[in-house]
mmCIF file of C-alpha atoms and ligand atoms in Angstrom:
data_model
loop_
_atom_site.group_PDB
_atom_site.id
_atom_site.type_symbol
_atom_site.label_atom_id
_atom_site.label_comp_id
_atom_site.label_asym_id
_atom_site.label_seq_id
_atom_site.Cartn_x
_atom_site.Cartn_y
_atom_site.Cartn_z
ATOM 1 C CA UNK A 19 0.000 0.000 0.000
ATOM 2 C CA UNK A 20 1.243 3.486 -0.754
ATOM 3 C CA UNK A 21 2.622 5.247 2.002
ATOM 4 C CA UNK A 22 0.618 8.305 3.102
ATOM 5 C CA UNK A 23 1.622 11.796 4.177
ATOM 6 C CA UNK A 24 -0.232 14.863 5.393
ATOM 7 C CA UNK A 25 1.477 18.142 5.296
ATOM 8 C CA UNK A 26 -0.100 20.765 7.243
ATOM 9 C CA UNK A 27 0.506 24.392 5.726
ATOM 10 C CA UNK A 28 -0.163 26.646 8.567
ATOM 11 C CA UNK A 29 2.296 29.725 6.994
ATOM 12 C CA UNK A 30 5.498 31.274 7.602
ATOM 13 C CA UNK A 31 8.390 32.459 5.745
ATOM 14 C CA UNK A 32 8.829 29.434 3.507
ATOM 15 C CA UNK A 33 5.673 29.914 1.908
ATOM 16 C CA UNK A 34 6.011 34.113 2.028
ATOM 17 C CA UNK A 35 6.379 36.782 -0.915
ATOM 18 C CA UNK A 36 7.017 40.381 -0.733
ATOM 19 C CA UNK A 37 3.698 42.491 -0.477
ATOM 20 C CA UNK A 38 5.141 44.753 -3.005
ATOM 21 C CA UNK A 39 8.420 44.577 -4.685
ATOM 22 C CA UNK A 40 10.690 45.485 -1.832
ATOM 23 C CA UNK A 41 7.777 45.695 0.461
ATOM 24 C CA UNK A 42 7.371 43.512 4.042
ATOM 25 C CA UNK A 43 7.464 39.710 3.609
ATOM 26 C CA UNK A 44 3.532 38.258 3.994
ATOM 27 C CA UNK A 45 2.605 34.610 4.335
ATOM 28 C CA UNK A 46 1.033 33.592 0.861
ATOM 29 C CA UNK A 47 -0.851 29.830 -0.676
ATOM 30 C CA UNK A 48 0.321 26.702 -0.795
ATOM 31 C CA UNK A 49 0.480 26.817 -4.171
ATOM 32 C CA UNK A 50 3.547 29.585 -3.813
ATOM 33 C CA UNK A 51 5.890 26.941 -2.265
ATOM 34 C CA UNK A 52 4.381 23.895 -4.804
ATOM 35 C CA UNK A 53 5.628 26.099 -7.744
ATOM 36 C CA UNK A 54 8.783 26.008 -6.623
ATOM 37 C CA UNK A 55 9.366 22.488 -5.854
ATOM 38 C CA UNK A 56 8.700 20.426 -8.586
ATOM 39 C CA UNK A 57 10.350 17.992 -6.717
ATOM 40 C CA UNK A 58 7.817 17.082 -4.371
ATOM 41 C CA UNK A 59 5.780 14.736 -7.576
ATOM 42 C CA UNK A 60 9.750 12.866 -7.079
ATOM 43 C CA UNK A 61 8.389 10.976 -4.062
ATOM 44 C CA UNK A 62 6.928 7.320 -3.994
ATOM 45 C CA UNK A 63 4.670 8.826 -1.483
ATOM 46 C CA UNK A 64 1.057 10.367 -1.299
ATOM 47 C CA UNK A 65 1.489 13.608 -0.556
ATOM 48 C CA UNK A 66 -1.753 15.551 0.773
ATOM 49 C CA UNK A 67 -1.961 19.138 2.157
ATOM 50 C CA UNK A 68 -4.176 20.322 4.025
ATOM 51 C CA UNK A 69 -3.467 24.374 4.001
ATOM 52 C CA UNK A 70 -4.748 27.070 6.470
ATOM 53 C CA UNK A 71 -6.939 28.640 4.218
ATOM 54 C CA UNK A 72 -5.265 32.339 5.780
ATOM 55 C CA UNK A 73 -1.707 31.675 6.439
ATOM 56 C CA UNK A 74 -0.138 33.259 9.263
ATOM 57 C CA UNK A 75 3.141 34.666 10.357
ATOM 58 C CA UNK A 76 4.058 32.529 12.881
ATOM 59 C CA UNK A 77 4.295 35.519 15.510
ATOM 60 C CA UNK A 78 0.158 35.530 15.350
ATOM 61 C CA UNK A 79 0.524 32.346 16.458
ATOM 62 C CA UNK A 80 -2.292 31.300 19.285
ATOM 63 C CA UNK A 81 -3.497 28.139 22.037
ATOM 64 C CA UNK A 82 -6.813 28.298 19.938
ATOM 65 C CA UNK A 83 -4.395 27.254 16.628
ATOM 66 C CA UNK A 84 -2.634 24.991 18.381
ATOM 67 C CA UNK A 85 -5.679 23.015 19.275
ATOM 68 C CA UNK A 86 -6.985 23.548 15.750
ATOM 69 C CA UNK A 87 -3.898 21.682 14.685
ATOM 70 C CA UNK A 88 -4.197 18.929 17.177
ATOM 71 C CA UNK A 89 -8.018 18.350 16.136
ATOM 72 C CA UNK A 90 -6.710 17.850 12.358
ATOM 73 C CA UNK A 91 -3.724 15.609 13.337
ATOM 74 C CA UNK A 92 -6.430 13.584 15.484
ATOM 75 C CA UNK A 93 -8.974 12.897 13.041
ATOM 76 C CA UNK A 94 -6.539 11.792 10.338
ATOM 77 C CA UNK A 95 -4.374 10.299 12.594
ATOM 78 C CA UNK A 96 -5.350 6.462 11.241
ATOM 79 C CA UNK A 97 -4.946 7.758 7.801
ATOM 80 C CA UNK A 98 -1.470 9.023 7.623
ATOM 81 C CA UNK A 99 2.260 7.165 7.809
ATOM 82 C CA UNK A 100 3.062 10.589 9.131
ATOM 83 C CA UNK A 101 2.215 14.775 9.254
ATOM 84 C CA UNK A 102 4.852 17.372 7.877
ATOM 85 C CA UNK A 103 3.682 20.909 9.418
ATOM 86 C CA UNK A 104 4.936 24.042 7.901
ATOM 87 C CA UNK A 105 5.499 26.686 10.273
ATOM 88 C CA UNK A 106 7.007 29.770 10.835
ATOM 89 C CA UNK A 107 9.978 29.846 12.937
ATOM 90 C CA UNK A 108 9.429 32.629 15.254
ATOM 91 C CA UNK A 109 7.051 30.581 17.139
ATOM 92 C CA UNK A 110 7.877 26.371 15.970
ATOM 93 C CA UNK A 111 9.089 25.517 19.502
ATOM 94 C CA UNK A 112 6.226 27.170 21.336
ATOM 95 C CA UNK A 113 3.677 24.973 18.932
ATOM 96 C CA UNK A 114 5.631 22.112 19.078
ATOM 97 C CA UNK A 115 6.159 21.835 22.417
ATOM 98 C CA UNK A 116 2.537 22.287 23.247
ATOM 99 C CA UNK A 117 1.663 19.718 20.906
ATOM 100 C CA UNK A 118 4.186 17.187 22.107
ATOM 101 C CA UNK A 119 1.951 17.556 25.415
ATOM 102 C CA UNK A 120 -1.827 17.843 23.416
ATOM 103 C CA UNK A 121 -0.823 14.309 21.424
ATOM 104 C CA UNK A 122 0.008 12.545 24.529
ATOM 105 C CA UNK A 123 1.166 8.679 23.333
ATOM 106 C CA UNK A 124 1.856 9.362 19.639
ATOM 107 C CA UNK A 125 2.962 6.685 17.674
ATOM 108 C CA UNK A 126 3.555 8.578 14.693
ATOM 109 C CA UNK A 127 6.044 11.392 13.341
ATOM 110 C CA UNK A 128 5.053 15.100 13.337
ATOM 111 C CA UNK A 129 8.040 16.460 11.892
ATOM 112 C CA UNK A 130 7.808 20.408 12.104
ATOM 113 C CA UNK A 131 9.509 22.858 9.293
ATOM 114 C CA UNK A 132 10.033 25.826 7.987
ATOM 115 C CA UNK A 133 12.480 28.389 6.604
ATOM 116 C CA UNK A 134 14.810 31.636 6.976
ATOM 117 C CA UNK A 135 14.572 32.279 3.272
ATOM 118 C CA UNK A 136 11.012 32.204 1.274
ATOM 119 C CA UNK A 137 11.362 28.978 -1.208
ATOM 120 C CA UNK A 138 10.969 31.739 -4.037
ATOM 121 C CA UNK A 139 14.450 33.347 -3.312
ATOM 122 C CA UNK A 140 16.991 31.418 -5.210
ATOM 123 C CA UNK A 141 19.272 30.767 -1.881
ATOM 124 C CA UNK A 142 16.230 29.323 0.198
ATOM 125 C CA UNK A 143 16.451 27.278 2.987
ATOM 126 C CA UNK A 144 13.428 26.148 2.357
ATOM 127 C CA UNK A 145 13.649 23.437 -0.251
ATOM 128 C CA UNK A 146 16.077 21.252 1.788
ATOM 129 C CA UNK A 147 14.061 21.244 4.788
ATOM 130 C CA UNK A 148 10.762 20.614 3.462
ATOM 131 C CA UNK A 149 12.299 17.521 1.191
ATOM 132 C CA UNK A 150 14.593 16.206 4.495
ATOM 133 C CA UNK A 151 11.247 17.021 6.919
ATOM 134 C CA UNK A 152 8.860 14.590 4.130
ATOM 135 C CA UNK A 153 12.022 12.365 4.189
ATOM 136 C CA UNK A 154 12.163 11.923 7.840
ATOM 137 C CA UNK A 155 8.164 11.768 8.175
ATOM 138 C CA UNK A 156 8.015 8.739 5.905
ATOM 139 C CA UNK A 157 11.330 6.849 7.880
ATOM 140 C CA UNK A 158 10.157 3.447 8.501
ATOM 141 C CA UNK A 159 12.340 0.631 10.702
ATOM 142 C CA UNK A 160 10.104 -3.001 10.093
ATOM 143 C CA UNK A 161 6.833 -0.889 8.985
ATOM 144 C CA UNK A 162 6.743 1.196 12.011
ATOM 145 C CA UNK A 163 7.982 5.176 11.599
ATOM 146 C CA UNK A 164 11.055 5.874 13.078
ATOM 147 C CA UNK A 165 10.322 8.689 14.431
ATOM 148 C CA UNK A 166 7.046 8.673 16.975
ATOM 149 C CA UNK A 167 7.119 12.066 18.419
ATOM 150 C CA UNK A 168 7.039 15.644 17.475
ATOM 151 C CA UNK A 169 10.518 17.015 16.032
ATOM 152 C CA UNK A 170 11.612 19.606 14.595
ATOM 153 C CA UNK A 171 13.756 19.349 11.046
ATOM 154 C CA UNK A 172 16.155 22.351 10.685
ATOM 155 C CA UNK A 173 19.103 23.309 8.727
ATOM 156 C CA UNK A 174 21.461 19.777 9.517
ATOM 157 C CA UNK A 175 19.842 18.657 12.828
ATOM 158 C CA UNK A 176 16.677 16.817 13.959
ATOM 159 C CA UNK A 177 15.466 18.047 17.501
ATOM 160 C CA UNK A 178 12.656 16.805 19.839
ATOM 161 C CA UNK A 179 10.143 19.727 19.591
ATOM 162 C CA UNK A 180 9.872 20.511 23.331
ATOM 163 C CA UNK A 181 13.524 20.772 23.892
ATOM 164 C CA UNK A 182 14.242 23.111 21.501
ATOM 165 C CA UNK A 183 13.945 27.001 20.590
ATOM 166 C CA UNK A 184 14.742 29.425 18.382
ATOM 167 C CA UNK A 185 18.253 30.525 18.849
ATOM 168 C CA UNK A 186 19.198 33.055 15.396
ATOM 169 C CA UNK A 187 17.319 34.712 13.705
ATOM 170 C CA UNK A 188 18.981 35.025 10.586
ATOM 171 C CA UNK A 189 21.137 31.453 10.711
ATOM 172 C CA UNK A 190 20.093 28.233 8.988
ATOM 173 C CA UNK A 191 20.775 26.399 11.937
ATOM 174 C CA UNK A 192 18.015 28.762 13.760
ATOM 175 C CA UNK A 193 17.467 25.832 16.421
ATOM 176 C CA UNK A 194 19.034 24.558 19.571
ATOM 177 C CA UNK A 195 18.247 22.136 21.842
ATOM 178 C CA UNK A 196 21.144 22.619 24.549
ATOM 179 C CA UNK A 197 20.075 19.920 27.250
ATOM 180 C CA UNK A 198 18.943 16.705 24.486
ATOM 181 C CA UNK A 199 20.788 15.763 21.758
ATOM 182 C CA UNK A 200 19.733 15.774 18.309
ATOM 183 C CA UNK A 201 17.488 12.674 17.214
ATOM 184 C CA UNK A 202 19.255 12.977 13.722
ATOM 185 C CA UNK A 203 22.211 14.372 12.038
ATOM 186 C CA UNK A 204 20.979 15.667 8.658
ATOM 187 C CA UNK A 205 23.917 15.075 6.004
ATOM 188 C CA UNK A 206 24.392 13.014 2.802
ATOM 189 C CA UNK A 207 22.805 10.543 5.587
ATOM 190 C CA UNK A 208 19.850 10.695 7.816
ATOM 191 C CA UNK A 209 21.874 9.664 10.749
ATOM 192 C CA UNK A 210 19.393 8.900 13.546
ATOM 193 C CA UNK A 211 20.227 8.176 17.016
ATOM 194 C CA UNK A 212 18.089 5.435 18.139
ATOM 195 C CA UNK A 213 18.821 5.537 21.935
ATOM 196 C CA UNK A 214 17.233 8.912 22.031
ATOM 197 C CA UNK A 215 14.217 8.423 20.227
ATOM 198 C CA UNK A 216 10.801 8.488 22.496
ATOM 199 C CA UNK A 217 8.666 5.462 22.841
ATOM 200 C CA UNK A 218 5.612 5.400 24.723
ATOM 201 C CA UNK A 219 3.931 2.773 25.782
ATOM 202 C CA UNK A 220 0.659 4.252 26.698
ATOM 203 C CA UNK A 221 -2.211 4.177 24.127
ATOM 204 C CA UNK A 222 -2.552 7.507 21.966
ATOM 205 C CA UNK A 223 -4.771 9.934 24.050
ATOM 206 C CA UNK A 224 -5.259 13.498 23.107
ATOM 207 C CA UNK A 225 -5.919 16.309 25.862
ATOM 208 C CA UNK A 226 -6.635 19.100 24.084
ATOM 209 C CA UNK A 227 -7.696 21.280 26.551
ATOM 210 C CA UNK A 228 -5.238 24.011 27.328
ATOM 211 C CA UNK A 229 -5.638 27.314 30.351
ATOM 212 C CA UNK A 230 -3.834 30.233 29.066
ATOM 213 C CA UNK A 231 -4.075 31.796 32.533
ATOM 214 C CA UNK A 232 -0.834 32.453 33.092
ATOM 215 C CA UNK A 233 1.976 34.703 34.380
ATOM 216 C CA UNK A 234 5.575 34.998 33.489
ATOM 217 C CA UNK A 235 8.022 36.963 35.566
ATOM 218 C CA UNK A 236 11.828 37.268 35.052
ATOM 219 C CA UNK A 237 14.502 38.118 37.851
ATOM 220 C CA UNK A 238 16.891 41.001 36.857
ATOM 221 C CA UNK A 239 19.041 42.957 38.963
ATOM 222 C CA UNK A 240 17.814 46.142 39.770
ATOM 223 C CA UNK A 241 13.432 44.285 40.227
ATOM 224 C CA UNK A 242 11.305 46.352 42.454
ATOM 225 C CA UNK A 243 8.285 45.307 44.118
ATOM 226 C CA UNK A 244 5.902 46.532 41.732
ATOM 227 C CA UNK A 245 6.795 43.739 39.416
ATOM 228 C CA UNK A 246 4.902 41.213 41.886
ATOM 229 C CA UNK A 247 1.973 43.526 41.575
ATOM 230 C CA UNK A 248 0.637 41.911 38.702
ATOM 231 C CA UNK A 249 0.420 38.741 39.810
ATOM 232 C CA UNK A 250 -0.538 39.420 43.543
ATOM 233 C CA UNK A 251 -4.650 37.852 44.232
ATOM 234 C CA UNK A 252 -7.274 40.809 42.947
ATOM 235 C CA UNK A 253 -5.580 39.291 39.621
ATOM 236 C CA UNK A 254 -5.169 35.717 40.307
ATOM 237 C CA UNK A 255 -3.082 33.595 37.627
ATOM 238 C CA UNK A 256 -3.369 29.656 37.838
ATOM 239 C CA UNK A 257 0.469 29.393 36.908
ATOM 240 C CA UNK A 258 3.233 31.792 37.212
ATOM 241 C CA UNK A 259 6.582 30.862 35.186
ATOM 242 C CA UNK A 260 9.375 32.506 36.996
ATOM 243 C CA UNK A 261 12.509 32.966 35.078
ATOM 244 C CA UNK A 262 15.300 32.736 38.214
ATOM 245 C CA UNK A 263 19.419 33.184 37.301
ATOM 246 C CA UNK A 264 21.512 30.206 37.472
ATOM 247 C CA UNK A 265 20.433 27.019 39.152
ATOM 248 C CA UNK A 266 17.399 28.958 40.017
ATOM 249 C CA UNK A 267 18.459 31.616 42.274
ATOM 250 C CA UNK A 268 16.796 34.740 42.926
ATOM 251 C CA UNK A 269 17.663 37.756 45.068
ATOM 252 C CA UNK A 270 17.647 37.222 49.069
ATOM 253 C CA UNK A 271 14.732 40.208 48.916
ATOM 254 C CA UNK A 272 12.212 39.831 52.041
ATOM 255 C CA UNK A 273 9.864 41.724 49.976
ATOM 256 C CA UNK A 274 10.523 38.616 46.473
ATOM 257 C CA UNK A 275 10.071 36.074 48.856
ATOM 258 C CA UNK A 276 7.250 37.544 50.544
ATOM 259 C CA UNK A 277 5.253 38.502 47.577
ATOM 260 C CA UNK A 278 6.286 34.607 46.034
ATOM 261 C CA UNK A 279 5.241 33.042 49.242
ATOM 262 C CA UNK A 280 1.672 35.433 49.033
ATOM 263 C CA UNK A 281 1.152 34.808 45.328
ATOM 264 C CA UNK A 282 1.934 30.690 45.977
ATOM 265 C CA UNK A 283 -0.569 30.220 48.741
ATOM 266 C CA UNK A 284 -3.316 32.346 46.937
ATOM 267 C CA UNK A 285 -3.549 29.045 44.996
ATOM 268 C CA UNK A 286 -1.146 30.233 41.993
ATOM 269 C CA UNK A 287 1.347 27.009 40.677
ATOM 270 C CA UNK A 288 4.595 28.700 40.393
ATOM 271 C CA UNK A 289 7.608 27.256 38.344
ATOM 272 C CA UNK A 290 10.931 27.980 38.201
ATOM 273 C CA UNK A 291 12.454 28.064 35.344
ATOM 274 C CA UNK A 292 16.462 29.121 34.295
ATOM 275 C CA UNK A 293 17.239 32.169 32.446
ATOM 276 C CA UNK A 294 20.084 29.936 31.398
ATOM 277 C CA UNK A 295 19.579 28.038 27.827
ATOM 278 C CA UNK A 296 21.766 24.845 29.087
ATOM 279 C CA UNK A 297 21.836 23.332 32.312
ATOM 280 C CA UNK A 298 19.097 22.565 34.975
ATOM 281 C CA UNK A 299 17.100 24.065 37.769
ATOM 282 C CA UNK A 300 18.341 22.563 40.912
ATOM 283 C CA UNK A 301 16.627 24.626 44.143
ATOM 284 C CA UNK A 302 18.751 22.378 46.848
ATOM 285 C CA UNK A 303 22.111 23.274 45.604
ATOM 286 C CA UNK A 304 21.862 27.446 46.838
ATOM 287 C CA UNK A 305 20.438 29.335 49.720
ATOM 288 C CA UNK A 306 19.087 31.576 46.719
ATOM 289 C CA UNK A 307 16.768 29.137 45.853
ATOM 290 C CA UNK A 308 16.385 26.812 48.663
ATOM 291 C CA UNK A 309 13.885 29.359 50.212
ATOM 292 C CA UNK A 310 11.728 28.505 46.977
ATOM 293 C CA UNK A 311 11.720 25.022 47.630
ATOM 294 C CA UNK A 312 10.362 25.304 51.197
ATOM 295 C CA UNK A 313 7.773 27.812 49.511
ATOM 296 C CA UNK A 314 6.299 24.773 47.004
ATOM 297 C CA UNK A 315 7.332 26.592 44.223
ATOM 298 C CA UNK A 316 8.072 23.613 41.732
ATOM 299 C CA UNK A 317 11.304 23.230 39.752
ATOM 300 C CA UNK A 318 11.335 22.832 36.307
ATOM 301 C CA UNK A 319 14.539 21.642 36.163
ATOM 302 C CA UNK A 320 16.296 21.693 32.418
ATOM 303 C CA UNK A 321 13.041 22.702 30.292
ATOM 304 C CA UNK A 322 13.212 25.136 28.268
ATOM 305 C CA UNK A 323 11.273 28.730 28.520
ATOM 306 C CA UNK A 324 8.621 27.336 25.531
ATOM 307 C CA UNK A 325 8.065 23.916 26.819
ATOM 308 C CA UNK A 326 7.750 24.778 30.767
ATOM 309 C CA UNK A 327 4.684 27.326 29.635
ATOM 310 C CA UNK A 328 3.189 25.088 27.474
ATOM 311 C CA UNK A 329 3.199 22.611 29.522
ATOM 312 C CA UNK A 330 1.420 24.583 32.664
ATOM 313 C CA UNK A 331 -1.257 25.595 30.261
ATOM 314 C CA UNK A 332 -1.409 21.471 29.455
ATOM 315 C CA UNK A 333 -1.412 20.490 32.998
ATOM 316 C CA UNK A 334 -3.727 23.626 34.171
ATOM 317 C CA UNK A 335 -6.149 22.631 31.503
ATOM 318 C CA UNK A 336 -6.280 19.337 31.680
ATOM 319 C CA UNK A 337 -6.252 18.581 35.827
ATOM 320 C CA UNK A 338 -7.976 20.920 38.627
ATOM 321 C CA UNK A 339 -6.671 19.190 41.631
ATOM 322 C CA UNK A 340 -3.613 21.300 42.943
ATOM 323 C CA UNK A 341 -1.495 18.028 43.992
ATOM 324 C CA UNK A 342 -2.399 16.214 40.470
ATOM 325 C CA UNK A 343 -1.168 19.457 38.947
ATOM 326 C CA UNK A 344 2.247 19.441 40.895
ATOM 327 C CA UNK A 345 2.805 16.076 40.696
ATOM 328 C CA UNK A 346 2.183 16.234 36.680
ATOM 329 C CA UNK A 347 4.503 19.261 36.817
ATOM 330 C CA UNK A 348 7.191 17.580 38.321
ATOM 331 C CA UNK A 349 6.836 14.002 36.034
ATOM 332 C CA UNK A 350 8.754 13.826 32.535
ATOM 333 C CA UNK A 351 5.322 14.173 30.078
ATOM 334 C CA UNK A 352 6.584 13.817 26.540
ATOM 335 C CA UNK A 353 10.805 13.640 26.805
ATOM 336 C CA UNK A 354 10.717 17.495 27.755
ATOM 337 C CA UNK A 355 12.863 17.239 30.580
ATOM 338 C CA UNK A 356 15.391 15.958 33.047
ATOM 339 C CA UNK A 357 15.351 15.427 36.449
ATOM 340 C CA UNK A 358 18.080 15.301 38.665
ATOM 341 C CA UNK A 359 16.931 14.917 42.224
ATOM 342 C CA UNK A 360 19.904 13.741 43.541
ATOM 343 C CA UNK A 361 21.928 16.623 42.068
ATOM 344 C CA UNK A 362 24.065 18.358 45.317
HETATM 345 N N1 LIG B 27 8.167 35.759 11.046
HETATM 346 C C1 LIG B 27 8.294 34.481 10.417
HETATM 347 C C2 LIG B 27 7.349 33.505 11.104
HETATM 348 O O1 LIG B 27 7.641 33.048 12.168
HETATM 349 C C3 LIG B 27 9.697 34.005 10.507
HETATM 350 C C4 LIG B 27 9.954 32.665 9.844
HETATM 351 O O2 LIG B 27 9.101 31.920 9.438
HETATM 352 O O3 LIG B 27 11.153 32.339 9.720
HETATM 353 O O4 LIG B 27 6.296 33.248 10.580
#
């Protein structure tokens, strides 16, 4: 039987042309980046598309998308080998990552790409990764895809989705995932390291349901109380994402503490989070932080910024029991993170 693969056009830069001539860059059809890749009828595949019939940039990028996303990976889930999404880059880890918790049990690949150049310009990044991405999706080991998670294909790398984000802007490497190593090495090889590669046991069980009630402060030198304002209880968030320095340190303010301590027992999950791109949370190893673990405030050890907010909206969504919420906080979901509890 012919293999079977959905590409999901949701918009981007691949797929963008110039307003004007010289004008701003504006997503545009499918049928822009189809044009220019002739090589796509090459495959021994079934290619569909199903294309966002208004393409965004990838900055306009909402929850509400990401579930419409989920819903039309769900119902053609039995249908496909596996789903190629085209994305802009801006926001590909943030979507990623909250679909790698939305899909929970996947079987199947969900290879996410995109591009620095629009697959118009004649130096585009965009060909390769498309081709490698529908490469990748349609990777089989004894009939069964290789890859049964949600990845992102970039430049020469292959990266689970919820460890990554968006590190240049201008690059063609534009991704990092600094605490997981690459699933794949993208050369004159697909080079795939096996060892890395998630398997799940449990049966394939979407939660859609996401709570976008959340807060996000970051430690800097210099933070005065009116920062904590925000978050304090006439304006109660259900998760707080505190970005700390280090191993999750923060100031020894009586006034930060406080305030956390106030904003944590009006009922608001807080989780810390390093402003640090590599390396992991770890609130027993300083007095700076220590004070936060006595508090409850959870650590979210090595995730990154993208998957530890996606990830509270998944758990606040999906659970309303404060100690199901923590203890789903603190449990590895969908590969996104490390713990090290023994760590000193
Ligand atoms: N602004 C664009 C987007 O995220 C950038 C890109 O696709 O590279 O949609």
């Amino acid at each position: 039987m012919e293999k079977k693969i959905l590409i999901i056009y949701t918009g981007g830069t691949i797929g963008m042309t110039e307003e004007f001539p010289g004008g701003p860059l504006i997503p545009f059809d499918f049928y822009n980046i189809v044009q220019h890749l002739p090589e796509l009828q090459r495959f021994d595949l079934k290619i569909d598309v199903a294309a966002f019939p208004n393409p965004i940039d990838s900055s306009d990028m909402q929850p509400e998308i990401w579930q419409n996303l989920a819903e039309i990976i769900v119902q053609s889930y039995d249908d496909y080998f596996g789903f190629v999404i085209l994305h802009g880059t801006d926001t590909m880890a943030y979507t990623a990552s909250a679909l790698s918790f939305m899909l929970q049990g996947i079987k199947k690949p969900i290879i996410f790409t995109g591009s620095q150049l629009p697959i118009g310009k004649i130096r585009t990044d965009g060909k390769e990764n498309l081709i490698t991405a529908i490469e990748i999706a349609a990777s089989e080991f004894q009939q069964k895809p290789i890859i049964q998670e949600i990845a992102i294909c970039f430049g020469s790398k292959l990266l689970r989705g919820n460890r990554t984000y968006k590190h240049s802007a201008e690059g063609f490497d534009a991704f990092e995932s600094p605490n997981y190593f690459p699933l794949a090495e993208i050369g004159v090889h697909l080079q795939f390291h096996h060892g890395l590669l998630l398997r799940n046991d449990n049966p394939f069980q979407p939660q859609l349901k996401l709570n976008t009630n959340i807060g996000w402060l970051k430690i800097f030198p210099g933070i005065n109380p009116n920062s904590l304002n925000n978050f304090k209880s006439n304006h109660r968030y259900d998760g707080l994402i505190l970005e700390t320095y280090g191993n999750g340190n923060i100031p020894q303010l009586p006034w930060l503490i406080q305030g956390l301590n106030e904003i944590h027992d009006s009922g608001t999950i807080i989780l810390n989070i390093s402003q640090c791109t590599q390396g992991s949370v770890n609130q027993n190893l300083y007095k700076n932080a220590k004070e936060l673990e006595d508090s409850g405030i959870l650590s979210g050890w090595d995730l990154t910024a993208e998957a530890a907010v996606t990830k509270l909206m998944h758990v606040l969504g999906n659970h309303s029991d404060q100690k199901t919420r923590s203890i789903q906080l603190q449990e590895n979901l969908a590969g996104e993170m490390t713990i090290k509890r023994d760590l000193h």
